PDB file of C-alpha atoms and ligand atoms in Angstrom:
ATOM      1  CA  MET A 171      29.387 -16.868   8.786  1.00 71.00           C
ATOM      2  CA  PRO A 172      28.417 -16.291   5.837  1.00 86.00           C
ATOM      3  CA  PRO A 173      25.172 -16.441   5.478  1.00 93.00           C
ATOM      4  CA  ASP A 174      23.772 -20.074   5.035  1.00 94.00           C
ATOM      5  CA  GLN A 175      22.465 -22.178   2.239  1.00 95.00           C
ATOM      6  CA  ALA A 176      18.596 -22.168   2.902  1.00 96.00           C
ATOM      7  CA  GLN A 177      18.914 -18.149   4.027  1.00 97.00           C
ATOM      8  CA  VAL A 178      21.158 -17.603   0.129  1.00 97.00           C
ATOM      9  CA  ALA A 179      17.452 -19.212  -1.296  1.00 98.00           C
ATOM     10  CA  GLU A 180      15.147 -17.742   0.729  1.00 98.00           C
ATOM     11  CA  ALA A 181      17.168 -13.600  -0.071  1.00 98.00           C
ATOM     12  CA  ARG A 182      16.704 -14.896  -4.302  1.00 98.00           C
ATOM     13  CA  ARG A 183      13.189 -15.652  -3.557  1.00 98.00           C
ATOM     14  CA  LEU A 184      12.346 -12.699  -2.078  1.00 98.00           C
ATOM     15  CA  ARG A 185      14.145 -10.384  -4.219  1.00 98.00           C
ATOM     16  CA  ALA A 186      12.622 -12.201  -7.305  1.00 98.00           C
ATOM     17  CA  ALA A 187       9.053 -12.007  -6.135  1.00 98.00           C
ATOM     18  CA  ILE A 188       9.955  -8.037  -5.464  1.00 98.00           C
ATOM     19  CA  ALA A 189      11.476  -7.358  -8.532  1.00 98.00           C
ATOM     20  CA  GLU A 190       8.553  -9.835 -10.332  1.00 98.00           C
ATOM     21  CA  THR A 191       6.279  -7.268  -8.427  1.00 98.00           C
ATOM     22  CA  LEU A 192       7.433  -4.517 -10.057  1.00 98.00           C
ATOM     23  CA  ASP A 193       7.953  -5.756 -13.308  1.00 98.00           C
ATOM     24  CA  GLU A 194       4.406  -6.412 -12.838  1.00 97.00           C
ATOM     25  CA  ALA A 195       3.292  -2.885 -11.656  1.00 97.00           C
ATOM     26  CA  GLY A 196       5.098  -0.696 -13.116  1.00 97.00           C
ATOM     27  CA  PHE A 197       4.271   2.143 -10.606  1.00 98.00           C
ATOM     28  CA  VAL A 198       4.373   1.624  -7.628  1.00 97.00           C
ATOM     29  CA  LEU A 199       1.998   3.953  -5.623  1.00 97.00           C
ATOM     30  CA  PRO A 200       1.653   4.737  -1.655  1.00 96.00           C
ATOM     31  CA  GLY A 201      -1.051   4.521   1.090  1.00 96.00           C
ATOM     32  CA  SER A 202      -4.664   3.255   0.428  1.00 96.00           C
ATOM     33  CA  VAL A 203      -7.915   3.806  -0.860  1.00 96.00           C
ATOM     34  CA  THR A 204     -11.152   3.529   1.312  1.00 95.00           C
ATOM     35  CA  ARG A 205     -14.728   3.829  -0.103  1.00 94.00           C
ATOM     36  CA  ARG A 206     -16.531   6.741   1.581  1.00 91.00           C
ATOM     37  CA  GLU A 207     -21.089   7.371   0.831  1.00 93.00           C
ATOM     38  CA  MET A 208     -21.052  10.886   2.480  1.00 89.00           C
ATOM     39  CA  ARG A 209     -24.217  13.396   3.319  1.00 93.00           C
ATOM     40  CA  CYS A 210     -24.178  16.709   1.747  1.00 94.00           C
ATOM     41  CA  GLY A 211     -25.274  20.396   3.937  1.00 94.00           C
ATOM     42  CA  ARG A 212     -28.714  20.413   2.039  1.00 95.00           C
ATOM     43  CA  PRO A 213     -31.087  19.574   4.277  1.00 93.00           C
ATOM     44  CA  ASP A 214     -33.565  19.403   2.005  1.00 95.00           C
ATOM     45  CA  CYS A 215     -31.262  16.451   0.139  1.00 96.00           C
ATOM     46  CA  ARG A 216     -31.887  12.455  -0.359  1.00 95.00           C
ATOM     47  CA  CYS A 217     -28.872  12.288   2.198  1.00 95.00           C
ATOM     48  CA  HIS A 218     -30.944  13.287   4.970  1.00 95.00           C
ATOM     49  CA  ASP A 219     -34.001  11.458   4.164  1.00 94.00           C
ATOM     50  CA  ASP A 220     -34.349   8.500   6.652  1.00 92.00           C
ATOM     51  CA  PRO A 221     -33.928   5.814   5.914  1.00 94.00           C
ATOM     52  CA  PRO A 222     -30.690   7.943   3.919  1.00 93.00           C
ATOM     53  CA  ARG A 223     -29.630   8.193   0.790  1.00 94.00           C
ATOM     54  CA  LEU A 224     -26.041   8.919   0.800  1.00 95.00           C
ATOM     55  CA  HIS A 225     -24.628  10.632  -2.061  1.00 93.00           C
ATOM     56  CA  GLY A 226     -21.199   8.275  -3.160  1.00 89.00           C
ATOM     57  CA  PRO A 227     -19.316   6.187  -3.098  1.00 90.00           C
ATOM     58  CA  TYR A 228     -15.840   7.901  -3.484  1.00 90.00           C
ATOM     59  CA  TRP A 229     -13.066   6.295  -3.192  1.00 95.00           C
ATOM     60  CA  SER A 230     -10.735   8.528  -1.400  1.00 95.00           C
ATOM     61  CA  TRP A 231      -6.996   7.467  -1.484  1.00 97.00           C
ATOM     62  CA  THR A 232      -4.595   8.429   1.906  1.00 97.00           C
ATOM     63  CA  ARG A 233      -1.422   8.735   1.986  1.00 96.00           C
ATOM     64  CA  LYS A 234       1.120  10.652   4.409  1.00 94.00           C
ATOM     65  CA  VAL A 235       3.242  13.036   2.961  1.00 94.00           C
ATOM     66  CA  ARG A 236       5.996  14.417   6.205  1.00 95.00           C
ATOM     67  CA  ALA A 237       4.061  13.162   8.774  1.00 94.00           C
ATOM     68  CA  LYS A 238       1.010  14.303   7.376  1.00 97.00           C
ATOM     69  CA  THR A 239      -2.957  13.057   5.225  1.00 95.00           C
ATOM     70  CA  VAL A 240      -3.020  13.565   2.205  1.00 97.00           C
ATOM     71  CA  THR A 241      -6.651  12.597   0.860  1.00 95.00           C
ATOM     72  CA  LYS A 242      -7.585  12.703  -2.830  1.00 96.00           C
ATOM     73  CA  LEU A 243     -10.920  11.617  -4.225  1.00 93.00           C
ATOM     74  CA  LEU A 244     -10.629   9.042  -6.739  1.00 94.00           C
ATOM     75  CA  SER A 245     -13.392   7.835  -9.971  1.00 91.00           C
ATOM     76  CA  GLU A 246     -14.426   5.133 -10.120  1.00 91.00           C
ATOM     77  CA  GLU A 247     -12.378   4.151 -13.875  1.00 94.00           C
ATOM     78  CA  GLN A 248      -8.974   5.826 -11.666  1.00 95.00           C
ATOM     79  CA  LEU A 249      -9.391   3.625  -9.475  1.00 94.00           C
ATOM     80  CA  GLU A 250      -9.201   0.477 -11.700  1.00 95.00           C
ATOM     81  CA  ASP A 251      -6.664   2.056 -13.284  1.00 95.00           C
ATOM     82  CA  TYR A 252      -4.269   2.863  -9.728  1.00 96.00           C
ATOM     83  CA  THR A 253      -5.670  -0.018  -7.008  1.00 96.00           C
ATOM     84  CA  ALA A 254      -2.584  -2.450  -9.095  1.00 96.00           C
ATOM     85  CA  TRP A 255      -0.431   0.457  -8.250  1.00 97.00           C
ATOM     86  CA  ILE A 256      -1.435   0.893  -4.622  1.00 97.00           C
ATOM     87  CA  ASP A 257      -1.683  -3.216  -4.234  1.00 97.00           C
ATOM     88  CA  ALA A 258       2.385  -3.653  -5.741  1.00 98.00           C
ATOM     89  CA  SER A 259       3.670  -1.122  -3.212  1.00 97.00           C
ATOM     90  CA  ARG A 260       2.065  -2.750  -0.112  1.00 97.00           C
ATOM     91  CA  LYS A 261       2.980  -5.950  -1.097  1.00 98.00           C
ATOM     92  CA  VAL A 262       6.789  -5.094  -1.936  1.00 98.00           C
ATOM     93  CA  HIS A 263       7.066  -3.055   1.097  1.00 98.00           C
ATOM     94  CA  GLU A 264       6.495  -6.593   2.134  1.00 98.00           C
ATOM     95  CA  LEU A 265       8.770  -8.794   0.984  1.00 98.00           C
ATOM     96  CA  LEU A 266      11.380  -6.024   1.774  1.00 98.00           C
ATOM     97  CA  ARG A 267      10.281  -6.078   5.543  1.00 98.00           C
ATOM     98  CA  ALA A 268      10.636  -9.624   4.737  1.00 98.00           C
ATOM     99  CA  LEU A 269      14.543  -9.401   3.523  1.00 98.00           C
ATOM    100  CA  GLU A 270      15.870  -7.922   6.005  1.00 98.00           C
ATOM    101  CA  ALA A 271      14.416  -9.739   9.236  1.00 98.00           C
ATOM    102  CA  LEU A 272      15.883 -12.167   6.923  1.00 98.00           C
ATOM    103  CA  SER A 273      19.169  -9.843   6.945  1.00 97.00           C
ATOM    104  CA  VAL A 274      19.229  -8.555  10.111  1.00 97.00           C
ATOM    105  CA  GLY A 275      19.207 -12.684  10.942  1.00 95.00           C
ATOM    106  CA  VAL A 276      22.290 -13.456   9.007  1.00 95.00           C
ATOM    107  CA  VAL A 277      24.071 -10.708  10.970  1.00 93.00           C
ATOM    108  CA  GLU A 278      22.838 -11.326  14.602  1.00 92.00           C
ATOM    109  CA  ALA A 279      23.988 -14.969  14.336  1.00 90.00           C
ATOM    110  CA  ASP A 280      27.732 -14.209  13.005  1.00 90.00           C
ATOM    111  CA  PRO A 281      30.378 -14.396  16.050  1.00 88.00           C
ATOM    112  CA  ARG A 282      32.956 -12.009  14.639  1.00 89.00           C
ATOM    113  CA  ARG A 283      33.159  -9.247  16.529  1.00 78.00           C
ATOM    114  CA  ARG A 284      35.887  -6.705  17.019  1.00 71.00           C
ATOM    115  CA  SER A 285      38.752  -6.942  18.993  1.00 63.00           C
TER     116      SER A 285
HETATM  117 ZN1   ZN B 160     -27.012  15.552  -0.124  1.00 96.76          ZN
END
């Protein structure tokens, strides 16, 4: 049973959104960025005051490489350059998962079987 009209239209919409996202960003970066403020090892430093005045903020980009977490600190300028790439990657993966779910639905509804 072929995909119905609504499924074809939805698949077209998802493919276009994926293409548009990739074209806009140009690159895609896996992982996520978190903001960190840190204490250093010097006991007399301001970061050990009460209240503490921590170092940073630092932006730490984290991704998985062969099931291991890899972290790299980014400057404010790098953050500005690369945030769109990270957002694009997340969005494309979401759209791709939606397209996969739609495709699975088509196959699951297909009554044909080998006899
Ligand atoms: Zn310190």
